[in-house]
Amino acid sequence: MGGGGSKEQSVLQTPWRTMNWGKKKDELEWLKSFRLQSGHVKCLRVLVCGPAGGGKSSFINSVDSICQNRITSPADAHNAQGTDLQLAKTAGQSFTLNYKTHQIQRERPGQYFPFTFNDIMGFEGTRGILLEDIELAMKGHVKEDYKFDPESALDDSNDSYNNNPTSNEKAHILVLVVAVNINDVADQRMFKKMTEVRIAARDLGIPQIAILTKIDERSSPLVKENLRNVYSCTYIKNAMEKLSNTMGFPLNCIFPLKNYHAEIELKDEVDMLILTALRKILDLANEHVNATGVAATNLSANNVNRT
Ligand SMILES: Nc1nc2c(ncn2[C@@H]2O[C@H](COP(=O)(O)OP(=O)(O)OP(=O)(O)O)[C@@H](O)[C@H]2O)c(=O)[nH]1
Ligand SMILES: [Mg+2]
């Protein structure tokens, strides 16, 4: 569980990535005024995926908390390290089983941000969500509340299969959520699965980013003490570089952060790391939707010109 040996725990004199920690107000203003670039869809759909227990549901809860300016937990997060016998049996297995769309409420009830998050079942060692089902979710074929089956993929005869997904129902970005110690704990099979999902997203033209969670519990004590040391910690830097090397994510598409999981109040440093990742997610999704909207318009214009 630890963050590796003392060499890996070493601390850089100067942070290798610059963060303006005093910018939270500006980031929140940006978020509040966030609009879609294209009228092609009503809402951006962010699909999270990753190993069981990596922090997918907690990430959705953390974004929701920041957006509502209070700690909330719309997505079911779960501590699989529980000592209860029943819980212990589920260690390593995904707690989230169903396909669930989370609208993100503004501070005022009944008003929502123009983006949603889709929570799904996690990858497990030998079981967990199937690649085919993640592909179907990306394409918008999975209906709300569908319970994923690790034995067989959703097929088009199932009531939960959406035959004609609209642009709104397709995923507009894929977010891979993994704990910062992923390189220490995941085997080749897990990396293969994650890479396959990334390639599937690429083939569909969907942008992808990675989030490294749990930097508070798996890194240098200096990071635990103060999250502002995140980019001075070599353990986190190494984890990001290794993920970039094994899976091909550019480093500027990998974001380390800590989710809200035990706190009862928001903290500026936690918010800043999450807001930085969220901004990249929304920018990429927005660009993707805009580009596909333009392509669709050009296609229909070409078809009209030909007739
Ligand atoms: N310390 C710490 N704990 C975290 C963090 N993110 C999530 N957790 C904890 O990790 C456990 C699993 O988190 P979840 O959000 O349920 O993970 P998940 O990826 O949704 O898991 P499945 O639904 O089982 O696939 C919970 O006990 C969370 O409280 C984090 O950044 N730091
Ligand atoms: Mg979950």
PDB file of N, CA and C and ligand atoms in Angstrom, residues 50-59 76-80 93-97 119-123 177 213-217 257-262, ligand 1:
ATOM      1  N   GLY A  50     -12.097   2.229 -15.205  1.00  0.00           N
ATOM      2  CA  GLY A  50     -10.846   1.931 -14.506  1.00  0.00           C
ATOM      3  C   GLY A  50     -11.007   0.749 -13.576  1.00  0.00           C
ATOM      4  N   PRO A  51      -9.912   0.337 -12.929  1.00  0.00           N
ATOM      5  CA  PRO A  51      -9.964  -0.819 -12.040  1.00  0.00           C
ATOM      6  C   PRO A  51     -10.924  -0.614 -10.870  1.00  0.00           C
ATOM      7  N   ALA A  52     -11.500  -1.703 -10.371  1.00  0.00           N
ATOM      8  CA  ALA A  52     -12.393  -1.639  -9.210  1.00  0.00           C
ATOM      9  C   ALA A  52     -11.665  -0.959  -8.048  1.00  0.00           C
ATOM     10  N   GLY A  53     -12.358  -0.063  -7.404  1.00  0.00           N
ATOM     11  CA  GLY A  53     -11.800   0.593  -6.217  1.00  0.00           C
ATOM     12  C   GLY A  53     -10.825   1.715  -6.512  1.00  0.00           C
ATOM     13  N   GLY A  54     -10.672   2.099  -7.781  1.00  0.00           N
ATOM     14  CA  GLY A  54      -9.711   3.146  -8.149  1.00  0.00           C
ATOM     15  C   GLY A  54     -10.158   4.549  -7.757  1.00  0.00           C
ATOM     16  N   GLY A  55     -11.460   4.708  -7.511  1.00  0.00           N
ATOM     17  CA  GLY A  55     -11.951   6.030  -7.109  1.00  0.00           C
ATOM     18  C   GLY A  55     -12.853   6.689  -8.138  1.00  0.00           C
ATOM     19  N   LYS A  56     -13.484   5.887  -9.025  1.00  0.00           N
ATOM     20  CA  LYS A  56     -14.374   6.453 -10.055  1.00  0.00           C
ATOM     21  C   LYS A  56     -15.577   7.167  -9.428  1.00  0.00           C
ATOM     22  N   SER A  57     -16.290   6.416  -8.566  1.00  0.00           N
ATOM     23  CA  SER A  57     -17.498   7.007  -7.956  1.00  0.00           C
ATOM     24  C   SER A  57     -17.103   8.185  -7.063  1.00  0.00           C
ATOM     25  N   SER A  58     -15.992   8.048  -6.355  1.00  0.00           N
ATOM     26  CA  SER A  58     -15.544   9.147  -5.480  1.00  0.00           C
ATOM     27  C   SER A  58     -15.175  10.381  -6.299  1.00  0.00           C
ATOM     28  N   PHE A  59     -14.635  10.168  -7.504  1.00  0.00           N
ATOM     29  CA  PHE A  59     -14.291  11.315  -8.342  1.00  0.00           C
ATOM     30  C   PHE A  59     -15.570  12.057  -8.755  1.00  0.00           C
ATOM     31  N   ASP A  76     -22.404   5.941  -5.501  1.00  0.00           N
ATOM     32  CA  ASP A  76     -22.067   5.038  -4.391  1.00  0.00           C
ATOM     33  C   ASP A  76     -20.591   4.676  -4.415  1.00  0.00           C
ATOM     34  N   ALA A  77     -19.830   5.251  -3.483  1.00  0.00           N
ATOM     35  CA  ALA A  77     -18.423   4.858  -3.337  1.00  0.00           C
ATOM     36  C   ALA A  77     -18.370   3.815  -2.226  1.00  0.00           C
ATOM     37  N   HIS A  78     -17.301   3.032  -2.212  1.00  0.00           N
ATOM     38  CA  HIS A  78     -17.301   1.904  -1.287  1.00  0.00           C
ATOM     39  C   HIS A  78     -15.901   1.558  -0.814  1.00  0.00           C
ATOM     40  N   ASN A  79     -15.760   1.339   0.487  1.00  0.00           N
ATOM     41  CA  ASN A  79     -14.474   0.914   1.025  1.00  0.00           C
ATOM     42  C   ASN A  79     -14.399  -0.607   1.039  1.00  0.00           C
ATOM     43  N   ALA A  80     -13.722  -1.154   0.044  1.00  0.00           N
ATOM     44  CA  ALA A  80     -13.657  -2.616  -0.083  1.00  0.00           C
ATOM     45  C   ALA A  80     -12.677  -3.249   0.889  1.00  0.00           C
ATOM     46  N   GLN A  93     -13.469  -6.523  -5.981  1.00  0.00           N
ATOM     47  CA  GLN A  93     -14.592  -6.547  -6.921  1.00  0.00           C
ATOM     48  C   GLN A  93     -15.248  -5.178  -6.948  1.00  0.00           C
ATOM     49  N   SER A  94     -15.869  -4.892  -8.072  1.00  0.00           N
ATOM     50  CA  SER A  94     -16.461  -3.569  -8.233  1.00  0.00           C
ATOM     51  C   SER A  94     -17.713  -3.425  -7.387  1.00  0.00           C
ATOM     52  N   PHE A  95     -17.832  -2.284  -6.715  1.00  0.00           N
ATOM     53  CA  PHE A  95     -19.033  -2.012  -5.942  1.00  0.00           C
ATOM     54  C   PHE A  95     -20.119  -1.459  -6.864  1.00  0.00           C
ATOM     55  N   THR A  96     -19.706  -0.594  -7.780  1.00  0.00           N
ATOM     56  CA  THR A  96     -20.660  -0.054  -8.754  1.00  0.00           C
ATOM     57  C   THR A  96     -20.914  -1.134  -9.793  1.00  0.00           C
ATOM     58  N   LEU A  97     -22.192  -1.480  -9.980  1.00  0.00           N
ATOM     59  CA  LEU A  97     -22.525  -2.549 -10.928  1.00  0.00           C
ATOM     60  C   LEU A  97     -23.368  -2.043 -12.092  1.00  0.00           C
ATOM     61  N   ASP A 119     -21.101   6.656 -14.422  1.00  0.00           N
ATOM     62  CA  ASP A 119     -20.364   5.727 -13.573  1.00  0.00           C
ATOM     63  C   ASP A 119     -20.629   4.313 -14.076  1.00  0.00           C
ATOM     64  N   ILE A 120     -19.600   3.489 -14.076  1.00  0.00           N
ATOM     65  CA  ILE A 120     -19.785   2.110 -14.537  1.00  0.00           C
ATOM     66  C   ILE A 120     -19.046   1.142 -13.612  1.00  0.00           C
ATOM     67  N   MET A 121     -19.252  -0.128 -13.859  1.00  0.00           N
ATOM     68  CA  MET A 121     -18.550  -1.181 -13.126  1.00  0.00           C
ATOM     69  C   MET A 121     -17.057  -1.094 -13.426  1.00  0.00           C
ATOM     70  N   GLY A 122     -16.224  -1.470 -12.444  1.00  0.00           N
ATOM     71  CA  GLY A 122     -14.776  -1.414 -12.647  1.00  0.00           C
ATOM     72  C   GLY A 122     -14.212  -2.687 -13.258  1.00  0.00           C
ATOM     73  N   PHE A 123     -12.945  -2.615 -13.691  1.00  0.00           N
ATOM     74  CA  PHE A 123     -12.240  -3.832 -14.133  1.00  0.00           C
ATOM     75  C   PHE A 123     -11.816  -4.578 -12.878  1.00  0.00           C
ATOM     76  N   VAL A 177      -9.704   6.254 -14.508  1.00  0.00           N
ATOM     77  CA  VAL A 177      -9.451   6.612 -13.110  1.00  0.00           C
ATOM     78  C   VAL A 177      -8.683   5.468 -12.444  1.00  0.00           C
ATOM     79  N   THR A 213      -5.672   8.889  -8.621  1.00  0.00           N
ATOM     80  CA  THR A 213      -6.306   9.246  -7.345  1.00  0.00           C
ATOM     81  C   THR A 213      -5.438   8.789  -6.156  1.00  0.00           C
ATOM     82  N   LYS A 214      -5.923   9.067  -4.980  1.00  0.00           N
ATOM     83  CA  LYS A 214      -5.344   8.585  -3.710  1.00  0.00           C
ATOM     84  C   LYS A 214      -3.915   9.057  -3.487  1.00  0.00           C
ATOM     85  N   ILE A 215      -3.583  10.238  -4.008  1.00  0.00           N
ATOM     86  CA  ILE A 215      -2.217  10.728  -3.805  1.00  0.00           C
ATOM     87  C   ILE A 215      -1.969  11.034  -2.327  1.00  0.00           C
ATOM     88  N   ASP A 216      -3.053  11.149  -1.558  1.00  0.00           N
ATOM     89  CA  ASP A 216      -2.898  11.434  -0.125  1.00  0.00           C
ATOM     90  C   ASP A 216      -2.448  10.215   0.660  1.00  0.00           C
ATOM     91  N   GLU A 217      -2.794   9.036   0.164  1.00  0.00           N
ATOM     92  CA  GLU A 217      -2.456   7.876   0.998  1.00  0.00           C
ATOM     93  C   GLU A 217      -1.309   7.036   0.455  1.00  0.00           C
ATOM     94  N   LEU A 257      -4.630  13.580  -8.266  1.00  0.00           N
ATOM     95  CA  LEU A 257      -5.523  14.317  -7.354  1.00  0.00           C
ATOM     96  C   LEU A 257      -5.926  13.458  -6.170  1.00  0.00           C
ATOM     97  N   LYS A 258      -6.602  14.093  -5.284  1.00  0.00           N
ATOM     98  CA  LYS A 258      -7.170  13.394  -4.127  1.00  0.00           C
ATOM     99  C   LYS A 258      -8.670  13.624  -4.158  1.00  0.00           C
ATOM    100  N   ASN A 259      -9.429  12.558  -4.018  1.00  0.00           N
ATOM    101  CA  ASN A 259     -10.887  12.704  -3.971  1.00  0.00           C
ATOM    102  C   ASN A 259     -11.338  13.052  -2.568  1.00  0.00           C
ATOM    103  N   TYR A 260     -12.527  13.634  -2.475  1.00  0.00           N
ATOM    104  CA  TYR A 260     -13.162  13.753  -1.164  1.00  0.00           C
ATOM    105  C   TYR A 260     -13.680  12.374  -0.786  1.00  0.00           C
ATOM    106  N   HIS A 261     -13.316  11.899   0.360  1.00  0.00           N
ATOM    107  CA  HIS A 261     -13.842  10.592   0.782  1.00  0.00           C
ATOM    108  C   HIS A 261     -14.099  10.550   2.289  1.00  0.00           C
ATOM    109  N   ALA A 262     -13.329  11.327   3.060  1.00  0.00           N
ATOM    110  CA  ALA A 262     -13.529  11.301   4.509  1.00  0.00           C
ATOM    111  C   ALA A 262     -13.893  12.689   5.047  1.00  0.00           C
TER     112      ALA A 262
HETATM  113  N1  LIG B   1      -7.443   8.221   0.614  1.00  0.00           N
HETATM  114  C1  LIG B   1      -8.196   8.235  -0.486  1.00  0.00           C
HETATM  115  N2  LIG B   1      -9.197   7.348  -0.629  1.00  0.00           N
HETATM  116  C2  LIG B   1      -9.942   7.397  -1.746  1.00  0.00           C
HETATM  117  C3  LIG B   1      -9.700   8.336  -2.780  1.00  0.00           C
HETATM  118  N3  LIG B   1     -10.603   8.100  -3.770  1.00  0.00           N
HETATM  119  C4  LIG B   1     -11.360   7.082  -3.376  1.00  0.00           C
HETATM  120  N4  LIG B   1     -10.980   6.643  -2.149  1.00  0.00           N
HETATM  121  C5  LIG B   1     -11.528   5.512  -1.388  1.00  0.00           C
HETATM  122  O1  LIG B   1     -11.316   4.335  -2.179  1.00  0.00           O
HETATM  123  C6  LIG B   1     -12.421   3.429  -2.042  1.00  0.00           C
HETATM  124  C7  LIG B   1     -12.986   3.078  -3.411  1.00  0.00           C
HETATM  125  O2  LIG B   1     -13.492   4.257  -4.007  1.00  0.00           O
HETATM  126  P1  LIG B   1     -14.689   4.216  -5.069  1.00  0.00           P
HETATM  127  O3  LIG B   1     -14.957   5.614  -5.482  1.00  0.00           O
HETATM  128  O4  LIG B   1     -15.820   3.410  -4.567  1.00  0.00           O
HETATM  129  O5  LIG B   1     -13.971   3.449  -6.249  1.00  0.00           O
HETATM  130  P2  LIG B   1     -14.633   2.931  -7.628  1.00  0.00           P
HETATM  131  O6  LIG B   1     -13.596   3.077  -8.681  1.00  0.00           O
HETATM  132  O7  LIG B   1     -15.941   3.588  -7.868  1.00  0.00           O
HETATM  133  O8  LIG B   1     -14.821   1.398  -7.310  1.00  0.00           O
HETATM  134  P3  LIG B   1     -15.847   0.329  -7.949  1.00  0.00           P
HETATM  135  O9  LIG B   1     -17.200   0.926  -8.079  1.00  0.00           O
HETATM  136  O10 LIG B   1     -15.814  -0.783  -6.930  1.00  0.00           O
HETATM  137  O11 LIG B   1     -15.272  -0.093  -9.269  1.00  0.00           O
HETATM  138  C8  LIG B   1     -13.421   4.137  -1.122  1.00  0.00           C
HETATM  139  O12 LIG B   1     -13.205   3.672   0.205  1.00  0.00           O
HETATM  140  C9  LIG B   1     -13.038   5.603  -1.214  1.00  0.00           C
HETATM  141  O13 LIG B   1     -13.364   6.308  -0.050  1.00  0.00           O
HETATM  142  C10 LIG B   1      -8.632   9.274  -2.606  1.00  0.00           C
HETATM  143  O14 LIG B   1      -8.317  10.110  -3.474  1.00  0.00           O
HETATM  144  N5  LIG B   1      -7.922   9.169  -1.434  1.00  0.00           N
END
